[in-house]
Short mmCIF file of C-alpha atoms and ligand atoms in Angstrom, two decimals:
data_model
loop_
_atom_site.label_atom_id
_atom_site.label_comp_id
_atom_site.label_asym_id
_atom_site.label_seq_id
_atom_site.Cartn_x
_atom_site.Cartn_y
_atom_site.Cartn_z
CA UNK A 2 -68.08 -149.31 89.74
CA UNK A 3 -65.61 -146.49 90.20
CA UNK A 4 -63.49 -148.66 92.46
CA UNK A 5 -63.37 -151.53 90.05
CA UNK A 6 -62.21 -149.33 87.21
CA UNK A 7 -59.51 -147.81 89.38
CA UNK A 8 -58.26 -151.17 90.43
CA UNK A 9 -57.93 -152.76 87.05
CA UNK A 10 -54.50 -151.40 86.21
CA UNK A 11 -53.17 -152.30 89.61
CA UNK A 12 -54.34 -155.86 89.34
CA UNK A 13 -52.98 -156.22 85.86
CA UNK A 14 -49.62 -154.91 86.86
CA UNK A 15 -48.97 -157.48 89.58
CA UNK A 16 -48.52 -160.65 87.49
CA UNK A 17 -46.26 -158.81 85.07
CA UNK A 18 -44.09 -157.63 87.93
CA UNK A 19 -43.95 -161.10 89.38
CA UNK A 20 -43.11 -162.76 86.08
CA UNK A 21 -40.04 -160.60 85.75
CA UNK A 22 -38.84 -161.08 89.29
CA UNK A 23 -36.27 -163.81 88.75
CA UNK A 24 -33.96 -162.03 86.40
CA UNK A 25 -34.99 -158.60 87.64
CA UNK A 26 -33.47 -159.41 90.99
CA UNK A 27 -30.16 -160.37 89.38
CA UNK A 28 -30.24 -157.32 87.13
CA UNK A 29 -31.05 -155.09 90.07
CA UNK A 30 -28.08 -156.34 92.05
CA UNK A 31 -25.81 -155.50 89.13
CA UNK A 32 -27.38 -152.08 88.66
CA UNK A 33 -27.32 -151.25 92.34
CA UNK A 34 -23.69 -152.19 92.50
CA UNK A 35 -22.81 -150.00 89.55
CA UNK A 36 -24.94 -147.08 90.67
CA UNK A 37 -23.51 -147.32 94.17
CA UNK A 38 -19.98 -146.92 92.83
CA UNK A 39 -20.81 -144.00 90.61
CA UNK A 40 -22.73 -142.12 93.24
CA UNK A 41 -20.49 -142.67 96.20
CA UNK A 42 -18.49 -139.76 97.46
CA UNK A 43 -15.21 -140.58 99.17
CA UNK A 44 -15.90 -140.11 102.86
CA UNK A 45 -12.43 -138.95 103.88
CA UNK A 46 -11.07 -136.17 101.67
CA UNK A 47 -13.18 -133.12 102.31
CA UNK A 48 -12.41 -131.67 98.89
CA UNK A 49 -11.90 -133.81 95.80
CA UNK A 50 -11.14 -132.38 92.39
CA UNK A 51 -12.17 -134.50 89.46
CA UNK A 52 -12.65 -133.99 85.77
CA UNK A 53 -16.02 -135.30 84.66
CA UNK A 54 -17.69 -135.44 81.29
CA UNK A 55 -21.16 -134.18 80.41
CA UNK A 56 -23.42 -135.14 83.27
CA UNK A 57 -26.41 -136.03 81.13
CA UNK A 58 -25.27 -138.52 78.51
CA UNK A 59 -28.58 -138.22 76.66
CA UNK A 60 -28.08 -134.48 76.24
CA UNK A 61 -27.12 -133.93 72.58
CA UNK A 62 -24.46 -131.34 73.38
CA UNK A 63 -22.69 -130.27 70.19
CA UNK A 64 -19.28 -129.90 71.78
CA UNK A 65 -18.15 -132.10 74.65
CA UNK A 66 -18.35 -129.75 77.60
CA UNK A 67 -15.91 -130.31 80.46
CA UNK A 68 -16.78 -129.53 84.01
CA UNK A 69 -14.73 -129.44 87.15
CA UNK A 70 -16.47 -130.97 90.12
CA UNK A 71 -15.84 -130.43 93.81
CA UNK A 72 -17.72 -132.27 96.53
CA UNK A 73 -17.85 -131.82 100.30
CA UNK A 74 -20.01 -132.96 103.15
CA UNK A 75 -21.62 -130.56 105.56
CA UNK A 76 -19.57 -130.72 108.75
CA UNK A 77 -20.82 -130.64 112.31
CA UNK A 78 -21.50 -127.08 113.48
CA UNK A 79 -20.91 -125.79 109.96
CA UNK A 80 -23.36 -123.41 108.32
CA UNK A 81 -24.39 -123.80 104.70
CA UNK A 82 -22.51 -120.58 103.91
CA UNK A 83 -19.30 -121.94 105.45
CA UNK A 84 -19.71 -125.17 103.47
CA UNK A 85 -20.20 -123.17 100.28
CA UNK A 86 -16.99 -121.27 100.96
CA UNK A 87 -15.21 -124.58 101.44
CA UNK A 88 -16.28 -125.39 97.87
CA UNK A 89 -14.12 -122.43 96.87
CA UNK A 90 -17.05 -120.26 95.89
CA UNK A 91 -16.47 -116.52 95.86
CA UNK A 92 -18.52 -114.45 98.27
CA UNK A 93 -20.73 -113.14 95.46
CA UNK A 94 -21.35 -116.69 94.22
CA UNK A 95 -22.25 -117.87 97.73
CA UNK A 96 -24.87 -115.13 97.90
CA UNK A 97 -26.14 -116.06 94.47
CA UNK A 98 -26.54 -119.74 95.38
CA UNK A 99 -28.21 -119.00 98.72
CA UNK A 100 -30.62 -116.58 97.03
CA UNK A 101 -31.47 -119.16 94.36
CA UNK A 102 -32.16 -121.78 97.05
CA UNK A 103 -34.38 -119.48 99.08
CA UNK A 104 -38.00 -120.61 98.95
CA UNK A 105 -37.09 -124.08 97.67
CA UNK A 106 -34.62 -125.37 100.21
CA UNK A 107 -35.40 -125.96 103.92
CA UNK A 108 -32.26 -124.31 105.34
CA UNK A 109 -33.11 -125.38 108.89
CA UNK A 110 -33.08 -129.03 107.88
CA UNK A 111 -29.48 -129.02 106.69
CA UNK A 112 -27.70 -131.82 108.54
CA UNK A 113 -24.07 -132.83 109.02
CA UNK A 114 -23.18 -135.42 106.39
CA UNK A 115 -25.33 -133.87 103.65
CA UNK A 116 -23.50 -133.82 100.32
CA UNK A 117 -22.69 -130.63 98.44
CA UNK A 118 -21.32 -130.72 94.92
CA UNK A 119 -20.20 -127.86 92.74
CA UNK A 120 -19.54 -128.03 89.02
CA UNK A 121 -17.74 -125.33 87.08
CA UNK A 122 -17.24 -124.93 83.36
CA UNK A 123 -13.76 -125.11 81.84
CA UNK A 124 -13.84 -121.32 81.93
CA UNK A 125 -14.36 -121.44 85.69
CA UNK A 126 -17.99 -120.29 85.68
CA UNK A 127 -20.42 -121.73 88.16
CA UNK A 128 -22.41 -124.31 86.21
CA UNK A 129 -24.37 -126.34 88.74
CA UNK A 130 -24.65 -126.79 92.50
CA UNK A 131 -26.26 -129.89 94.00
CA UNK A 132 -27.32 -130.42 97.59
CA UNK A 133 -28.17 -133.97 98.53
CA UNK A 134 -29.74 -135.17 101.75
CA UNK A 135 -30.28 -138.86 102.37
CA UNK A 136 -31.23 -141.10 99.50
CA UNK A 137 -34.22 -139.28 98.08
CA UNK A 138 -33.82 -135.53 98.53
CA UNK A 139 -31.77 -133.47 96.15
CA UNK A 140 -31.82 -129.80 95.29
CA UNK A 141 -30.14 -128.46 92.18
CA UNK A 142 -29.10 -124.89 91.39
CA UNK A 143 -28.30 -124.36 87.72
CA UNK A 144 -27.09 -121.49 85.56
CA UNK A 145 -29.68 -120.64 82.92
CA UNK A 146 -28.67 -119.38 79.45
CA UNK A 147 -29.67 -115.85 80.53
CA UNK A 148 -27.06 -116.05 83.27
CA UNK A 149 -29.40 -116.28 86.26
CA UNK A 150 -29.34 -119.16 88.72
CA UNK A 151 -32.45 -121.30 89.12
CA UNK A 152 -33.04 -123.85 91.85
CA UNK A 153 -35.42 -126.80 92.01
CA UNK A 154 -35.91 -129.92 94.02
CA UNK A 155 -34.97 -132.79 91.75
CA UNK A 156 -37.32 -135.75 91.74
CA UNK A 157 -35.27 -138.83 92.54
CA UNK A 158 -36.21 -141.92 90.58
CA UNK A 159 -37.70 -144.62 92.78
CA UNK A 160 -37.62 -148.26 91.78
CA UNK A 161 -39.28 -151.14 93.55
CA UNK A 162 -38.22 -154.74 93.55
CA UNK A 163 -39.25 -157.78 95.54
CA UNK A 164 -36.71 -159.38 97.84
CA UNK A 165 -36.79 -162.67 99.73
CA UNK A 166 -35.51 -162.51 103.27
CA UNK A 167 -34.99 -165.78 105.12
CA UNK A 168 -33.66 -166.01 108.66
CA UNK A 169 -33.27 -168.56 111.41
CA UNK A 170 -33.93 -166.92 114.73
CA UNK A 171 -31.28 -167.18 117.41
CA UNK A 172 -32.35 -164.75 120.11
CA UNK A 173 -34.75 -162.18 118.71
CA UNK A 174 -36.31 -161.32 115.40
CA UNK A 175 -34.45 -158.01 115.40
CA UNK A 176 -31.05 -159.54 115.81
CA UNK A 177 -31.76 -162.20 113.22
CA UNK A 178 -32.70 -159.59 110.64
CA UNK A 179 -29.74 -157.42 111.54
CA UNK A 180 -27.46 -160.42 110.98
CA UNK A 181 -29.08 -160.87 107.56
CA UNK A 182 -28.13 -157.22 106.92
CA UNK A 183 -31.72 -156.12 106.80
CA UNK A 184 -33.12 -153.10 108.56
CA UNK A 185 -34.73 -154.26 111.84
CA UNK A 186 -37.73 -152.17 110.82
CA UNK A 187 -38.63 -155.15 108.69
CA UNK A 188 -39.37 -157.04 111.92
CA UNK A 189 -42.14 -154.57 112.72
CA UNK A 190 -43.66 -154.92 109.24
CA UNK A 191 -43.57 -158.71 109.33
CA UNK A 192 -44.89 -158.88 112.90
CA UNK A 193 -47.79 -156.69 111.85
CA UNK A 194 -48.75 -159.10 109.07
CA UNK A 195 -48.52 -162.11 111.38
CA UNK A 196 -50.11 -160.39 114.38
CA UNK A 197 -53.15 -162.70 114.40
CA UNK A 198 -50.99 -165.84 114.52
CA UNK A 199 -47.74 -165.10 116.30
CA UNK A 200 -47.10 -163.27 119.55
CA UNK A 201 -43.60 -162.00 118.88
CA UNK A 202 -43.05 -161.28 122.56
CA UNK A 203 -43.90 -164.78 123.73
CA UNK A 204 -43.86 -167.32 120.91
CA UNK A 205 -40.36 -166.83 119.53
CA UNK A 206 -37.93 -169.71 120.15
CA UNK A 207 -34.35 -170.16 119.13
CA UNK A 208 -34.24 -172.11 115.86
CA UNK A 209 -37.58 -170.83 114.56
CA UNK A 210 -37.50 -169.85 110.90
CA UNK A 211 -38.99 -166.89 109.15
CA UNK A 212 -39.28 -166.06 105.47
CA UNK A 213 -40.56 -162.81 104.03
CA UNK A 214 -41.19 -161.51 100.53
CA UNK A 215 -40.99 -157.75 100.76
CA UNK A 216 -40.86 -154.86 98.32
CA UNK A 217 -37.72 -152.78 98.56
CA UNK A 218 -37.93 -149.23 97.32
CA UNK A 219 -34.69 -147.83 95.95
CA UNK A 220 -33.86 -144.20 95.30
CA UNK A 221 -31.11 -143.94 92.71
CA UNK A 222 -29.98 -147.44 93.55
CA UNK A 223 -29.92 -147.05 97.32
CA UNK A 224 -32.44 -148.73 99.62
CA UNK A 225 -34.83 -146.01 100.72
CA UNK A 226 -37.48 -148.05 102.55
CA UNK A 227 -39.47 -151.24 102.55
CA UNK A 228 -42.77 -151.33 100.66
CA UNK A 229 -45.47 -153.95 101.14
CA UNK A 230 -44.90 -157.37 102.64
CA UNK A 231 -46.21 -159.70 99.89
CA UNK A 232 -45.85 -162.93 101.82
CA UNK A 233 -44.70 -163.97 105.27
CA UNK A 234 -44.07 -167.34 106.79
CA UNK A 235 -43.24 -168.18 110.37
CA UNK A 236 -42.33 -171.73 111.26
CA UNK A 237 -41.80 -172.12 114.98
CA UNK A 238 -41.86 -174.59 117.83
CA UNK A 239 -44.60 -172.75 119.70
CA UNK A 240 -46.53 -171.52 116.69
CA UNK A 241 -46.37 -174.25 114.06
CA UNK A 242 -46.15 -173.07 110.47
CA UNK A 243 -48.08 -169.91 109.64
CA UNK A 244 -47.99 -168.60 106.11
CA UNK A 245 -49.83 -165.60 104.68
CA UNK A 246 -50.09 -163.96 101.28
CA UNK A 247 -51.11 -160.46 100.31
CA UNK A 248 -54.00 -160.51 97.86
CA UNK A 249 -56.31 -157.93 96.34
CA UNK A 250 -59.75 -159.32 95.55
CA UNK A 251 -62.13 -158.37 92.73
CA UNK A 252 -63.69 -155.61 94.81
CA UNK A 253 -60.29 -154.00 95.33
CA UNK A 254 -59.93 -155.03 98.97
CA UNK A 255 -56.39 -155.95 99.92
CA UNK A 256 -55.76 -158.29 102.80
CA UNK A 257 -53.68 -161.27 103.89
CA UNK A 258 -54.84 -164.84 103.41
CA UNK A 259 -53.51 -168.25 104.29
CA UNK A 260 -52.77 -171.08 101.84
CA UNK A 261 -56.45 -171.97 101.58
CA UNK A 262 -57.65 -168.44 100.92
CA UNK A 263 -58.88 -167.87 104.46
CA UNK A 264 -58.46 -164.34 105.80
CA UNK A 265 -55.58 -163.83 108.21
CA UNK A 266 -57.81 -161.68 110.34
CA UNK A 267 -59.33 -162.90 113.56
CA UNK A 268 -61.50 -161.17 116.13
CA UNK A 269 -58.48 -160.85 118.44
CA UNK A 270 -54.77 -160.37 117.84
CA UNK A 271 -52.39 -162.90 119.33
CA UNK A 272 -50.79 -160.31 121.62
CA UNK A 273 -51.87 -157.06 123.31
CA UNK A 274 -48.38 -155.66 122.70
CA UNK A 275 -47.49 -154.21 119.33
CA UNK A 276 -44.11 -155.43 118.17
CA UNK A 277 -42.03 -152.29 118.17
CA UNK A 278 -38.47 -151.18 118.05
CA UNK A 279 -37.69 -150.43 121.65
CA UNK A 280 -34.72 -148.59 122.99
CA UNK A 281 -34.92 -149.09 126.69
CA UNK A 282 -32.98 -149.33 129.89
CA UNK A 283 -32.44 -152.98 129.02
CA UNK A 284 -29.79 -151.88 126.58
CA UNK A 285 -29.90 -151.28 122.90
CA UNK A 286 -28.17 -154.44 121.82
CA UNK A 287 -30.66 -156.81 123.30
CA UNK A 288 -34.33 -156.83 122.48
CA UNK A 289 -36.17 -157.46 125.70
CA UNK A 290 -38.14 -160.67 125.40
CA UNK A 291 -39.06 -160.97 128.98
CA UNK A 292 -41.75 -163.57 128.97
CA UNK A 293 -45.02 -163.58 130.80
CA UNK A 294 -46.46 -165.09 133.92
CA UNK A 295 -49.91 -166.32 134.62
CA UNK A 296 -51.11 -164.06 137.37
CA UNK A 297 -54.17 -163.10 139.34
CA UNK A 298 -56.84 -163.57 136.68
CA UNK A 299 -54.77 -162.46 133.73
CA UNK A 300 -51.35 -162.44 132.14
CA UNK A 301 -48.39 -160.21 133.00
CA UNK A 302 -46.29 -159.21 130.03
CA UNK A 303 -42.92 -157.89 131.11
CA UNK A 304 -41.99 -155.11 128.69
CA UNK A 305 -40.18 -151.79 128.90
CA UNK A 306 -42.05 -148.60 129.72
CA UNK A 307 -43.36 -147.04 126.53
CA UNK A 308 -43.97 -150.27 124.62
CA UNK A 309 -47.12 -149.59 122.56
CA UNK A 310 -50.25 -151.50 123.53
CA UNK A 311 -52.86 -152.10 120.88
CA UNK A 312 -56.52 -153.04 121.02
CA UNK A 313 -56.58 -156.79 120.42
CA UNK A 314 -59.94 -156.34 118.72
CA UNK A 315 -62.40 -153.77 117.51
CA UNK A 316 -64.61 -152.42 120.28
CA UNK A 317 -65.78 -149.57 122.47
CA UNK A 318 -63.77 -147.97 125.28
CA UNK A 319 -65.69 -148.60 128.49
CA UNK A 320 -63.08 -147.11 130.75
CA UNK A 321 -59.89 -145.10 130.23
CA UNK A 322 -58.00 -143.71 133.19
CA UNK A 323 -57.21 -144.55 136.81
CA UNK A 324 -58.64 -147.88 137.99
CA UNK A 325 -57.44 -148.58 141.57
CA UNK A 326 -54.62 -151.14 141.82
CA UNK A 327 -54.78 -151.54 138.06
CA UNK A 328 -53.30 -148.02 137.79
CA UNK A 329 -53.83 -146.19 134.54
CA UNK A 330 -56.00 -148.58 132.57
CA UNK A 331 -58.14 -149.18 129.54
CA UNK A 332 -61.17 -151.49 129.41
CA UNK A 333 -62.62 -152.43 126.01
CA UNK A 334 -65.97 -154.03 125.28
CA UNK A 335 -66.00 -156.14 122.13
CA UNK A 336 -68.88 -157.21 119.93
CA UNK A 337 -68.29 -160.90 120.65
CA UNK A 338 -69.28 -160.10 124.25
CA UNK A 339 -65.74 -160.27 125.61
CA UNK A 340 -64.08 -157.52 127.58
CA UNK A 341 -60.33 -156.86 127.53
CA UNK A 342 -58.54 -155.07 130.37
CA UNK A 343 -55.11 -153.42 130.16
CA UNK A 344 -53.45 -152.29 133.44
CA UNK A 345 -50.44 -150.31 134.78
CA UNK A 346 -50.07 -148.10 131.68
CA UNK A 347 -47.68 -145.14 131.68
CA UNK A 348 -50.04 -143.32 129.33
CA UNK A 349 -53.56 -143.87 128.05
CA UNK A 350 -54.14 -142.96 124.39
CA UNK A 351 -57.95 -143.28 124.13
CA UNK A 352 -60.95 -141.89 125.97
CA UNK A 353 -64.10 -143.51 127.36
CA UNK A 354 -67.02 -143.87 124.95
CA UNK A 355 -64.87 -143.90 121.82
CA UNK A 356 -64.76 -146.74 119.32
CA UNK A 357 -61.39 -148.34 118.68
CA UNK A 358 -60.27 -150.48 115.78
CA UNK A 359 -58.15 -153.59 115.99
CA UNK A 360 -54.43 -152.67 116.09
CA UNK A 361 -55.20 -149.14 117.27
CA UNK A 362 -52.70 -148.04 119.92
CA UNK A 363 -54.64 -147.49 123.14
CA UNK A 364 -51.78 -146.78 125.53
CA UNK A 365 -48.21 -147.55 126.57
CA UNK A 366 -46.66 -149.94 129.06
CA UNK A 367 -45.84 -148.47 132.46
CA UNK A 368 -45.85 -149.33 136.14
CA UNK A 369 -48.77 -147.38 137.59
CA UNK A 370 -50.98 -148.74 140.38
CA UNK A 371 -49.99 -151.89 142.27
CA UNK A 372 -46.99 -152.80 140.19
CA UNK A 373 -43.37 -153.50 141.03
CA UNK A 374 -41.92 -152.81 137.56
CA UNK A 375 -42.92 -151.98 134.02
CA UNK A 376 -45.33 -154.58 132.68
CA UNK A 377 -48.73 -154.95 131.10
CA UNK A 378 -51.35 -156.81 133.07
CA UNK A 379 -53.77 -158.14 130.47
CA UNK A 380 -57.08 -159.78 131.36
CA UNK A 381 -60.14 -160.99 129.47
CA UNK A 382 -63.66 -161.25 130.83
CA UNK A 383 -66.51 -163.26 129.41
CA UNK A 384 -69.99 -162.74 130.88
CA UNK A 385 -68.43 -160.92 133.84
CA UNK A 386 -65.96 -163.74 134.65
CA UNK A 387 -62.24 -163.78 134.04
CA UNK A 388 -61.03 -166.25 131.44
CA UNK A 389 -57.49 -167.29 130.55
CA UNK A 390 -56.34 -165.04 127.68
CA UNK A 391 -53.81 -167.65 126.56
CA UNK A 392 -56.51 -170.23 125.97
CA UNK A 393 -58.84 -168.11 123.85
CA UNK A 394 -59.64 -169.78 120.56
CA UNK A 395 -60.57 -167.01 118.16
CA UNK A 396 -61.60 -168.11 114.65
CA UNK A 397 -60.43 -166.42 111.48
CA UNK A 398 -62.86 -163.95 109.97
CA UNK A 399 -63.88 -165.43 106.66
CA UNK A 400 -62.66 -167.39 103.67
CA UNK A 401 -62.65 -165.98 100.16
CA UNK A 402 -65.75 -167.00 98.22
CA UNK A 403 -65.21 -170.17 96.19
CA UNK A 404 -65.52 -168.14 92.99
CA UNK A 405 -62.44 -166.09 93.97
CA UNK A 406 -60.21 -169.08 94.73
CA UNK A 407 -58.91 -169.71 91.17
CA UNK A 408 -57.79 -166.08 90.92
CA UNK A 409 -56.28 -166.26 94.42
CA UNK A 410 -54.31 -169.41 93.53
CA UNK A 411 -53.11 -167.94 90.27
CA UNK A 412 -51.97 -164.65 91.82
CA UNK A 413 -50.28 -166.21 94.84
CA UNK A 414 -48.56 -169.10 93.00
CA UNK A 415 -45.52 -166.98 92.06
CA UNK A 416 -45.32 -165.66 95.64
CA UNK A 417 -45.41 -169.22 96.93
CA UNK A 418 -42.61 -170.24 94.59
CA UNK A 419 -40.47 -167.25 95.40
CA UNK A 420 -41.03 -167.62 99.13
CA UNK A 421 -39.86 -171.23 98.94
CA UNK A 422 -36.60 -169.97 97.45
CA UNK A 423 -34.08 -171.71 95.28
CA UNK A 424 -34.57 -175.48 95.14
CA UNK A 425 -31.76 -177.45 96.75
CA UNK A 426 -30.07 -179.85 94.34
CA UNK A 427 -29.22 -182.60 96.77
ZN1 ZN B 4 -50.68 -158.61 136.74
#
């Protein structure tokens, strides 16, 4: 009962958010543009003098106060004190600001590029000092009426909007998203949602198309991070069309479902390798899609050392550690009677006897044992015999109950429409 009550507001909020999406997106673009201009600090001149009006327009100040503002960025190998002096603060003022920050500000985390801004009154008194790091962290030191300086971490306003990202894949998912000016981290999020249907190491072909509806979280108008993936569609030569929607049911459980309201989940994931951002000896510009080979009772996945390996299904760890020619290895026993075997790991991340959940990272690709280069040897056993992992047919977990389908259709209809994108006129 508790859960249901807690979930009511969340469920009510969703349709309202979705209804406003169309014009909200347009509005957001305008706002982001404007905010971006106001907030940006010229990168080149280290010191810029500008006259600015009252900072808080809502503040009913009786007389229009005028402040002088100076902004700098923390330079490489520069201490905070040195940066404060470059803002033309007197030694006593520097001490005052540093003392005010003490206890609030993580001095050790100061990084080159952080923005420092100083505002003085027309009389030349220190009015406000602002230290900004990244999009979401800002500390403010202000002069109180009694003359003392007070510092606080300012909460930065976060806004969330839903964006549609559509790409045609040329070489890798990463590159395609980078070309669409999205953060490649989105590839990891999307691959995670589609992990039961698409093996992003093996199934990706040039010309495949992908569409994603994803929340973007903005801090003061700048993209801070991605939120939830609300819908994802992969349409590929090797995969066919797979489309999933995020849906929270009446019991408050959130999961992904296909068009017919059938859970995205299956007993096994499509791939034993988690799609991850890999910086490797293969070079940073190219994501290594190295293919696989059918080999001695299993499949060899060529992948750089350190690529995370996840449990394809929930199960118990039967073995974790050295296993002859298999090198460092993990063997899992699953409830459906199948066993999965992962060989040549550089590192094992679980121990024998423990339970693992699906998608849990159990180790990392390496080249231990009888191996000529970094790869994962993946094998599946059924009743003690090896079976071909690529031919496993693993059913989806369960459909929504028929009684939930009207709600599912209603909630996902706007996602469906937005995922489809603008209708072509010709
Ligand atoms: Zn092998």
